[in-house]
Amino acid sequence: MDASNYRRVPVGVVAPRDAQDVAAALRICADAGVPVVPRGGGTSIAGQATGVGVVLDLTRHMNALVSLDPEARTAVVQPGLVLDRLRDAARPYGLTFGPDPSTHSRCTLGGMIGNNACGAHSVAWGTTADNVAELAVTAYGGASYRLGTGWPGAPAGLRELVSQNLAVLRTGMAGSGAGGFSRRISGYGGLDALLPERGVQVARAFCGSEGTLGVVTEAVVRLVEAPRAPALAVLGYADESAAADAAAGLLGFGPLTVEGMAADLVRGAAGLPRGGAWLFVEMRDEGAARSLVRAADAVDPVVITDPAGQRALWRIREDAAGTATRMPDGSMAWPGWEDCAVPPARLGAYLREFRALLAAHGLRGTPYGHFGEGCVHVRIDFDLVSEAGIARFREFSSDLADLVVSHGGSLSGEHGDGQARAELLPRMYGDEVVRLFGAYKDVWDPAGGMNPGILVRPARLDENLRFAVLPGGGLSDGVARCVGVAKCRSTDVPGQGVMCPSYRVTGEEQHSTRGRARLLHEMLAGEIVTDGWRSPEVAEALDLCLACKGCRSDCPVGVDMAAYKAEFLHRHWAGRIRPPAHYTLGGLPAWLRLIAALRAAAPANAAARHVRIPGLASERPLPALARVPFTRWWRRTGRNAEPFGRSSGLAPGSPAAAPPSGALPPAPGAGPSGGAPEDPASPASGARGLGRSPGFGKGRGGGEGRPQGSARPGRGLGEARPQGPARPRVMLWPDTFTEYLTPEVGRAAVTVLEAAGLGVSVLPAGVCCGLTYISTGRLDRARKVLRRTLDAVGDPQEQDPVLVLEPSCAAALRTDLPDLLPDDPRAERLARAVRTFAETLEEYAPHWQPPRLDRPAVGQTHCHQHAVLGDFADRRLRERAGLTGELSGGCCGLAGNFGFEPGHHEVSVACAEEQLLPALRAAPPGAAILADGFSCRTQIAQLSGDDGSRARHLAELLAEGL
């Protein structure tokens, strides 16, 4: 599978190391009569990167930038080189590669050549074919060619074919309706570049052949001068039609991009001017942008010169291929008609007719794309499972092809035809040109071994659909969400992003989110992976999934591999003895609770230093247990008015019992900061009255629907000592890590909360979010633990927040709790009441001023906080406290139980070395090391060296500053 609707199962995959390996593979396959499909990043949207024979994976080894000549403005590249690596190398010279698809962080130069890719800047710098000077190509059978301009190096018979078909090339190609049109990508759309009057551009004609002629083993590409200070003009228009009608009129200003999208795609994205549709017009400098704005007839224009602001807006556009797959009602939309193009002057009329055609077929889609070149991307809510739905897909495809041709357009304007549109090429070009396409392929590939069924003598557009083999429902629907855009294969250091740490460390497709989703797809299909839930192949791929949840927020379609892994492990080990780690680490909350009940922390710590515990990696020491758990300290300080019980509930905090300002109460034997998984629940005491607040968000910042301002006072989980009529109360959740490993974090939080004027109540020590059971796939046990927790907490009645200091626990309560107990309304109410430390202070003590720390901060945002909870409130709190600098993105690599499990240490350390550890080494003197997650603090403590520094929770830093 690629990023299309199609699935063709290969017989094997070969990862050649050099051109000689490619030639050998093609020779062997030709001798055996086995087809070959060359593949780069696998982001093709029409099915051309799938194949039934041998797939050549050119990304594994043939991914080098051979040379770069800044004076000649050329580069020599191997086909597996990712575009962004070329752009990074060219940037110091003020150069770039002009074509830039939205998949630039993972698409390869070979794939771009195969599809004749374009991107946003092609309005200024052209298609890939416009920027290729020479190609080294190996044909089926092993023969090698060096293509450039002129006939030398071309395969035998090509010159004769052109000489015999000059009239067809001159009139048939131009007469297709897309004659001089820049986005004529369909078919062998560059074939007329072989005409003598066009200079016999053999390399150019090869571009866009979609792997059907031969395999590119090296390319010489041209570079262009990058603007020094580009400015982005964002023009708001009343609607999509107005924006489309305006696009062609802006071309005279020399824009670098003219991208269009409407409100039904962006759905409330921040930073856009007023309007129902927008054009993103990049200009070479601010002056040019403001000149364009003055001339444009826009409802509301804005010019953005700040690079960070521009990147934020461009991310909306770049993620569109994924976000467009989700309809407003949550249903899915699919590719298939992803990139039709018409002359820009016809775009407005075309879009109006296109919308009408969708409505006539009862379909929905959200157009967007390269309006300056008339190229429209869209995902459509086809039913590609039922017989009637597939028939409608075919009928719509036929009607849309006719509509595109009637406007003088191209069935493909960027991504190629693949299997999705090749069947319809006669409607665009006519039979005579299509016969010439067949003859052209036969010159290169007389045996027909290169990517058969694509472009020439194509398969039907409704064959080989990938959904047909899935059983439907449950996990099947989840893995089908993966549309293959492969953002998880990005080779970029992800900044504040997280996905996908295991892929970036290993470079292996099976360890990417997409690779795992595809393996689960095949497991459910049962044709290739035949062991079902016991599959060792799937287990191996999921073993290195850190369950960081980064894909939940960073994947444009919200694939949640952590949840899929938990479901797989649940079924994989059902009825069998599990690995020791599932009992030791998975049962961590119960073990720690038992040790605390026996008052055995000291002997347990001593034993851990000398006795190897089954299921734990030998490379790691265990974090020390605190001798006094947090809730025991809480009771000792007099904060509990009465014992826990259903009648009296929990005794909240009291100002009289609070520690003096600026002082943390002593805790004998408090353990150091460290890292691991989560807590168990137990029947604990059944207090009642947990409050709720409406709404919570998802992803970084997560402010969607979250209430603002302070909560109204009310009874918490028990009767409080008198605190004044307007004193909001916070229910503090004693997660496993705070309770048994780092109670100093809980004590610090109490200090800060009381200093902020909030009353504090502490829930019983037995409550548990179930995370360690979930991450090890013990879902039945997790449900039991969560039901006990709900019984202990009671049914939320008041607007008292539940503050969870450990981000992974908060994330589990926000998402996993209602997912695992969907029929218990208490689960949703508790999930909605959960707040992080920063959210609690911002919402319930909005006027409190934190102490000014005025120092730089480095460290890590917990990956679960990034993915589920968001960190906007944390950023604002840090800013108010004078903590400057950005925390690292990515994943620390410890990831709860992951880094403690045997066989994971090397990957765990490599994840930390990607962003976290380099940031710590580069930290300025006196910088605070900040990490709210216990795993992050443990990873830092164990890997950053013995420099005397310690990572702290934000609550600790603020408490120290009081």
PDB file of C-alpha atoms in Angstrom, residues 691-891:
ATOM      1  CA  GLY A 691     -16.822  18.198  40.596  1.00  0.00           C
ATOM      2  CA  ARG A 692     -16.947  18.584  36.865  1.00  0.00           C
ATOM      3  CA  SER A 693     -16.084  21.346  34.453  1.00  0.00           C
ATOM      4  CA  PRO A 694     -17.334  21.307  30.893  1.00  0.00           C
ATOM      5  CA  GLY A 695     -14.967  20.456  28.102  1.00  0.00           C
ATOM      6  CA  PHE A 696     -11.370  19.557  27.564  1.00  0.00           C
ATOM      7  CA  GLY A 697      -9.104  19.752  24.538  1.00  0.00           C
ATOM      8  CA  LYS A 698      -6.676  17.617  22.618  1.00  0.00           C
ATOM      9  CA  GLY A 699      -3.193  18.192  21.374  1.00  0.00           C
ATOM     10  CA  ARG A 700      -0.613  20.844  22.110  1.00  0.00           C
ATOM     11  CA  GLY A 701      -2.344  23.698  23.854  1.00  0.00           C
ATOM     12  CA  GLY A 702      -5.557  21.733  24.116  1.00  0.00           C
ATOM     13  CA  GLY A 703      -7.630  24.787  24.917  1.00  0.00           C
ATOM     14  CA  GLU A 704     -10.656  23.749  22.902  1.00  0.00           C
ATOM     15  CA  GLY A 705     -13.806  24.045  24.946  1.00  0.00           C
ATOM     16  CA  ARG A 706     -11.988  24.358  28.252  1.00  0.00           C
ATOM     17  CA  PRO A 707     -13.664  26.641  30.785  1.00  0.00           C
ATOM     18  CA  GLN A 708     -12.013  29.888  31.762  1.00  0.00           C
ATOM     19  CA  GLY A 709     -12.009  31.717  35.044  1.00  0.00           C
ATOM     20  CA  SER A 710     -12.256  30.328  38.533  1.00  0.00           C
ATOM     21  CA  ALA A 711     -14.545  27.530  39.637  1.00  0.00           C
ATOM     22  CA  ARG A 712     -17.406  28.215  41.963  1.00  0.00           C
ATOM     23  CA  PRO A 713     -16.847  26.932  45.472  1.00  0.00           C
ATOM     24  CA  GLY A 714     -18.671  23.870  46.624  1.00  0.00           C
ATOM     25  CA  ARG A 715     -18.343  20.681  48.571  1.00  0.00           C
ATOM     26  CA  GLY A 716     -15.553  18.471  47.402  1.00  0.00           C
ATOM     27  CA  LEU A 717     -15.095  14.850  48.294  1.00  0.00           C
ATOM     28  CA  GLY A 718     -15.720  15.455  51.966  1.00  0.00           C
ATOM     29  CA  GLU A 719     -16.335  18.113  54.542  1.00  0.00           C
ATOM     30  CA  ALA A 720     -13.566  20.707  54.596  1.00  0.00           C
ATOM     31  CA  ARG A 721     -12.373  22.742  57.490  1.00  0.00           C
ATOM     32  CA  PRO A 722     -13.641  26.314  57.211  1.00  0.00           C
ATOM     33  CA  GLN A 723     -11.866  28.063  54.378  1.00  0.00           C
ATOM     34  CA  GLY A 724     -13.999  31.074  53.619  1.00  0.00           C
ATOM     35  CA  PRO A 725     -17.000  31.306  51.357  1.00  0.00           C
ATOM     36  CA  ALA A 726     -15.115  32.054  48.113  1.00  0.00           C
ATOM     37  CA  ARG A 727     -12.175  29.683  48.406  1.00  0.00           C
ATOM     38  CA  PRO A 728     -12.144  27.352  45.376  1.00  0.00           C
ATOM     39  CA  ARG A 729     -11.188  23.796  46.175  1.00  0.00           C
ATOM     40  CA  VAL A 730      -8.883  21.469  44.223  1.00  0.00           C
ATOM     41  CA  MET A 731      -9.047  17.679  44.410  1.00  0.00           C
ATOM     42  CA  LEU A 732      -5.457  16.450  44.203  1.00  0.00           C
ATOM     43  CA  TRP A 733      -5.037  13.026  42.594  1.00  0.00           C
ATOM     44  CA  PRO A 734      -2.232  10.992  44.242  1.00  0.00           C
ATOM     45  CA  ASP A 735      -0.901   9.237  41.164  1.00  0.00           C
ATOM     46  CA  THR A 736       1.461   6.328  41.656  1.00  0.00           C
ATOM     47  CA  PHE A 737       4.589   8.327  40.868  1.00  0.00           C
ATOM     48  CA  THR A 738       3.751  11.236  43.143  1.00  0.00           C
ATOM     49  CA  GLU A 739       2.492   8.942  45.895  1.00  0.00           C
ATOM     50  CA  TYR A 740       5.317   6.435  46.126  1.00  0.00           C
ATOM     51  CA  LEU A 741       8.316   7.800  44.197  1.00  0.00           C
ATOM     52  CA  THR A 742       8.347  11.598  44.248  1.00  0.00           C
ATOM     53  CA  PRO A 743       6.080  12.848  47.034  1.00  0.00           C
ATOM     54  CA  GLU A 744       8.108  16.067  47.041  1.00  0.00           C
ATOM     55  CA  VAL A 745       6.214  16.977  43.851  1.00  0.00           C
ATOM     56  CA  GLY A 746       2.906  16.604  45.676  1.00  0.00           C
ATOM     57  CA  ARG A 747       4.143  18.613  48.650  1.00  0.00           C
ATOM     58  CA  ALA A 748       5.345  21.358  46.346  1.00  0.00           C
ATOM     59  CA  ALA A 749       2.001  21.435  44.570  1.00  0.00           C
ATOM     60  CA  VAL A 750       0.166  21.818  47.887  1.00  0.00           C
ATOM     61  CA  THR A 751       2.443  24.729  48.807  1.00  0.00           C
ATOM     62  CA  VAL A 752       1.788  26.518  45.525  1.00  0.00           C
ATOM     63  CA  LEU A 753      -1.944  25.830  45.453  1.00  0.00           C
ATOM     64  CA  GLU A 754      -2.453  27.137  48.967  1.00  0.00           C
ATOM     65  CA  ALA A 755      -0.286  30.160  48.228  1.00  0.00           C
ATOM     66  CA  ALA A 756      -2.600  30.796  45.279  1.00  0.00           C
ATOM     67  CA  GLY A 757      -5.610  30.801  47.618  1.00  0.00           C
ATOM     68  CA  LEU A 758      -6.956  27.387  46.737  1.00  0.00           C
ATOM     69  CA  GLY A 759      -8.189  24.769  49.154  1.00  0.00           C
ATOM     70  CA  VAL A 760      -6.747  21.319  48.646  1.00  0.00           C
ATOM     71  CA  SER A 761      -8.301  17.906  49.172  1.00  0.00           C
ATOM     72  CA  VAL A 762      -6.415  14.701  48.471  1.00  0.00           C
ATOM     73  CA  LEU A 763      -8.070  11.645  46.996  1.00  0.00           C
ATOM     74  CA  PRO A 764      -7.326   8.238  48.549  1.00  0.00           C
ATOM     75  CA  ALA A 765      -4.025   6.589  47.710  1.00  0.00           C
ATOM     76  CA  GLY A 766      -5.727   3.661  45.971  1.00  0.00           C
ATOM     77  CA  VAL A 767      -7.223   5.628  43.073  1.00  0.00           C
ATOM     78  CA  CYS A 768      -5.558   4.765  39.770  1.00  0.00           C
ATOM     79  CA  CYS A 769      -5.751   5.778  36.117  1.00  0.00           C
ATOM     80  CA  GLY A 770      -4.847   2.257  34.966  1.00  0.00           C
ATOM     81  CA  LEU A 771      -2.069   3.359  32.622  1.00  0.00           C
ATOM     82  CA  THR A 772       0.443   0.607  33.387  1.00  0.00           C
ATOM     83  CA  TYR A 773      -2.222  -2.007  32.763  1.00  0.00           C
ATOM     84  CA  ILE A 774      -3.252  -0.288  29.529  1.00  0.00           C
ATOM     85  CA  SER A 775       0.293   0.060  28.196  1.00  0.00           C
ATOM     86  CA  THR A 776       0.936  -3.641  28.758  1.00  0.00           C
ATOM     87  CA  GLY A 777      -2.365  -4.651  27.190  1.00  0.00           C
ATOM     88  CA  ARG A 778      -4.055  -5.891  30.367  1.00  0.00           C
ATOM     89  CA  LEU A 779      -7.280  -4.168  29.435  1.00  0.00           C
ATOM     90  CA  ASP A 780      -9.617  -6.323  31.497  1.00  0.00           C
ATOM     91  CA  ARG A 781      -7.542  -5.565  34.568  1.00  0.00           C
ATOM     92  CA  ALA A 782      -7.486  -1.876  33.629  1.00  0.00           C
ATOM     93  CA  ARG A 783     -11.292  -1.816  33.478  1.00  0.00           C
ATOM     94  CA  LYS A 784     -11.552  -3.389  36.926  1.00  0.00           C
ATOM     95  CA  VAL A 785      -9.096  -0.888  38.345  1.00  0.00           C
ATOM     96  CA  LEU A 786     -10.929   2.033  36.760  1.00  0.00           C
ATOM     97  CA  ARG A 787     -14.319   0.859  38.027  1.00  0.00           C
ATOM     98  CA  ARG A 788     -12.921   0.639  41.548  1.00  0.00           C
ATOM     99  CA  THR A 789     -11.507   4.124  41.126  1.00  0.00           C
ATOM    100  CA  LEU A 790     -14.873   5.498  40.071  1.00  0.00           C
ATOM    101  CA  ASP A 791     -16.489   3.797  43.052  1.00  0.00           C
ATOM    102  CA  ALA A 792     -13.890   5.344  45.334  1.00  0.00           C
ATOM    103  CA  VAL A 793     -14.179   8.815  43.865  1.00  0.00           C
ATOM    104  CA  GLY A 794     -17.934   8.883  43.536  1.00  0.00           C
ATOM    105  CA  ASP A 795     -20.067  10.668  40.981  1.00  0.00           C
ATOM    106  CA  PRO A 796     -18.889  14.198  40.178  1.00  0.00           C
ATOM    107  CA  GLN A 797     -21.435  16.753  41.350  1.00  0.00           C
ATOM    108  CA  GLU A 798     -19.650  20.059  41.833  1.00  0.00           C
ATOM    109  CA  GLN A 799     -17.283  22.196  39.793  1.00  0.00           C
ATOM    110  CA  ASP A 800     -14.150  21.192  41.652  1.00  0.00           C
ATOM    111  CA  PRO A 801     -11.225  20.310  39.399  1.00  0.00           C
ATOM    112  CA  VAL A 802      -9.280  17.085  39.790  1.00  0.00           C
ATOM    113  CA  LEU A 803      -5.624  18.064  39.614  1.00  0.00           C
ATOM    114  CA  VAL A 804      -3.337  15.314  38.300  1.00  0.00           C
ATOM    115  CA  LEU A 805       0.347  16.204  38.575  1.00  0.00           C
ATOM    116  CA  GLU A 806       1.686  13.383  36.391  1.00  0.00           C
ATOM    117  CA  PRO A 807       0.922  14.133  32.711  1.00  0.00           C
ATOM    118  CA  SER A 808       0.672  10.476  31.661  1.00  0.00           C
ATOM    119  CA  CYS A 809      -1.896   9.816  34.379  1.00  0.00           C
ATOM    120  CA  ALA A 810      -3.884  12.907  33.449  1.00  0.00           C
ATOM    121  CA  ALA A 811      -3.852  11.854  29.801  1.00  0.00           C
ATOM    122  CA  ALA A 812      -5.057   8.351  30.690  1.00  0.00           C
ATOM    123  CA  LEU A 813      -7.939   9.775  32.696  1.00  0.00           C
ATOM    124  CA  ARG A 814      -8.845  12.223  29.945  1.00  0.00           C
ATOM    125  CA  THR A 815      -8.890   9.681  27.118  1.00  0.00           C
ATOM    126  CA  ASP A 816      -8.432   6.044  28.118  1.00  0.00           C
ATOM    127  CA  LEU A 817     -10.904   6.119  31.001  1.00  0.00           C
ATOM    128  CA  PRO A 818     -13.967   7.073  28.902  1.00  0.00           C
ATOM    129  CA  ASP A 819     -12.766   4.841  26.051  1.00  0.00           C
ATOM    130  CA  LEU A 820     -12.516   1.778  28.289  1.00  0.00           C
ATOM    131  CA  LEU A 821     -15.736   2.466  30.205  1.00  0.00           C
ATOM    132  CA  PRO A 822     -17.974   4.081  27.595  1.00  0.00           C
ATOM    133  CA  ASP A 823     -21.179   2.917  29.301  1.00  0.00           C
ATOM    134  CA  ASP A 824     -20.379   4.446  32.681  1.00  0.00           C
ATOM    135  CA  PRO A 825     -21.340   8.142  32.673  1.00  0.00           C
ATOM    136  CA  ARG A 826     -19.086   8.734  35.677  1.00  0.00           C
ATOM    137  CA  ALA A 827     -16.066   8.045  33.463  1.00  0.00           C
ATOM    138  CA  GLU A 828     -16.832  10.917  31.132  1.00  0.00           C
ATOM    139  CA  ARG A 829     -17.578  13.245  34.028  1.00  0.00           C
ATOM    140  CA  LEU A 830     -14.308  12.452  35.761  1.00  0.00           C
ATOM    141  CA  ALA A 831     -12.414  12.828  32.482  1.00  0.00           C
ATOM    142  CA  ARG A 832     -13.902  16.282  32.019  1.00  0.00           C
ATOM    143  CA  ALA A 833     -12.895  17.300  35.540  1.00  0.00           C
ATOM    144  CA  VAL A 834      -9.201  16.447  35.099  1.00  0.00           C
ATOM    145  CA  ARG A 835      -6.787  19.384  35.008  1.00  0.00           C
ATOM    146  CA  THR A 836      -3.043  19.750  34.836  1.00  0.00           C
ATOM    147  CA  PHE A 837      -1.162  21.809  37.399  1.00  0.00           C
ATOM    148  CA  ALA A 838      -0.914  24.861  35.114  1.00  0.00           C
ATOM    149  CA  GLU A 839      -4.530  24.584  33.968  1.00  0.00           C
ATOM    150  CA  THR A 840      -5.709  24.508  37.569  1.00  0.00           C
ATOM    151  CA  LEU A 841      -3.878  27.691  38.482  1.00  0.00           C
ATOM    152  CA  GLU A 842      -4.960  29.467  35.307  1.00  0.00           C
ATOM    153  CA  GLU A 843      -8.639  28.556  35.617  1.00  0.00           C
ATOM    154  CA  TYR A 844      -9.195  28.607  39.364  1.00  0.00           C
ATOM    155  CA  ALA A 845      -6.659  31.189  40.553  1.00  0.00           C
ATOM    156  CA  PRO A 846      -6.486  33.463  37.508  1.00  0.00           C
ATOM    157  CA  HIS A 847      -5.347  36.543  39.448  1.00  0.00           C
ATOM    158  CA  TRP A 848      -2.568  34.843  41.387  1.00  0.00           C
ATOM    159  CA  GLN A 849       0.916  36.011  40.502  1.00  0.00           C
ATOM    160  CA  PRO A 850       3.561  33.271  40.637  1.00  0.00           C
ATOM    161  CA  PRO A 851       6.998  34.046  42.056  1.00  0.00           C
ATOM    162  CA  ARG A 852       9.429  35.525  39.560  1.00  0.00           C
ATOM    163  CA  LEU A 853      12.182  33.011  38.920  1.00  0.00           C
ATOM    164  CA  ASP A 854      13.782  34.916  36.019  1.00  0.00           C
ATOM    165  CA  ARG A 855      16.003  32.195  34.673  1.00  0.00           C
ATOM    166  CA  PRO A 856      16.195  30.123  31.516  1.00  0.00           C
ATOM    167  CA  ALA A 857      14.507  26.738  31.485  1.00  0.00           C
ATOM    168  CA  VAL A 858      15.334  23.627  29.498  1.00  0.00           C
ATOM    169  CA  GLY A 859      13.844  20.165  29.654  1.00  0.00           C
ATOM    170  CA  GLN A 860      11.015  18.181  28.142  1.00  0.00           C
ATOM    171  CA  THR A 861       7.305  18.500  27.569  1.00  0.00           C
ATOM    172  CA  HIS A 862       5.878  15.062  28.326  1.00  0.00           C
ATOM    173  CA  CYS A 863       4.794  13.382  25.106  1.00  0.00           C
ATOM    174  CA  HIS A 864       1.355  12.521  26.546  1.00  0.00           C
ATOM    175  CA  GLN A 865       0.905  16.148  27.517  1.00  0.00           C
ATOM    176  CA  HIS A 866       1.770  17.206  23.997  1.00  0.00           C
ATOM    177  CA  ALA A 867      -0.577  14.667  22.447  1.00  0.00           C
ATOM    178  CA  VAL A 868      -3.593  14.793  24.766  1.00  0.00           C
ATOM    179  CA  LEU A 869      -3.490  17.601  27.293  1.00  0.00           C
ATOM    180  CA  GLY A 870      -1.762  20.478  25.542  1.00  0.00           C
ATOM    181  CA  ASP A 871       0.723  22.868  27.094  1.00  0.00           C
ATOM    182  CA  PHE A 872      -0.560  26.373  26.379  1.00  0.00           C
ATOM    183  CA  ALA A 873      -1.404  26.924  30.050  1.00  0.00           C
ATOM    184  CA  ASP A 874       2.057  25.686  31.023  1.00  0.00           C
ATOM    185  CA  ARG A 875       3.709  28.086  28.602  1.00  0.00           C
ATOM    186  CA  ARG A 876       1.745  31.004  29.982  1.00  0.00           C
ATOM    187  CA  LEU A 877       2.540  30.053  33.568  1.00  0.00           C
ATOM    188  CA  ARG A 878       6.249  29.721  32.792  1.00  0.00           C
ATOM    189  CA  GLU A 879       6.210  33.096  31.104  1.00  0.00           C
ATOM    190  CA  ARG A 880       4.544  34.741  34.111  1.00  0.00           C
ATOM    191  CA  ALA A 881       7.162  33.158  36.370  1.00  0.00           C
ATOM    192  CA  GLY A 882      10.007  34.458  34.223  1.00  0.00           C
ATOM    193  CA  LEU A 883      11.087  31.046  32.934  1.00  0.00           C
ATOM    194  CA  THR A 884      12.402  31.651  29.442  1.00  0.00           C
ATOM    195  CA  GLY A 885      13.230  29.340  26.551  1.00  0.00           C
ATOM    196  CA  GLU A 886      11.526  26.414  24.847  1.00  0.00           C
ATOM    197  CA  LEU A 887      11.313  22.901  26.216  1.00  0.00           C
ATOM    198  CA  SER A 888      12.308  20.038  23.957  1.00  0.00           C
ATOM    199  CA  GLY A 889       9.807  18.215  21.828  1.00  0.00           C
ATOM    200  CA  GLY A 890      10.153  14.580  20.881  1.00  0.00           C
ATOM    201  CA  CYS A 891      10.022  11.772  23.424  1.00  0.00           C
TER     202      CYS A 891
END
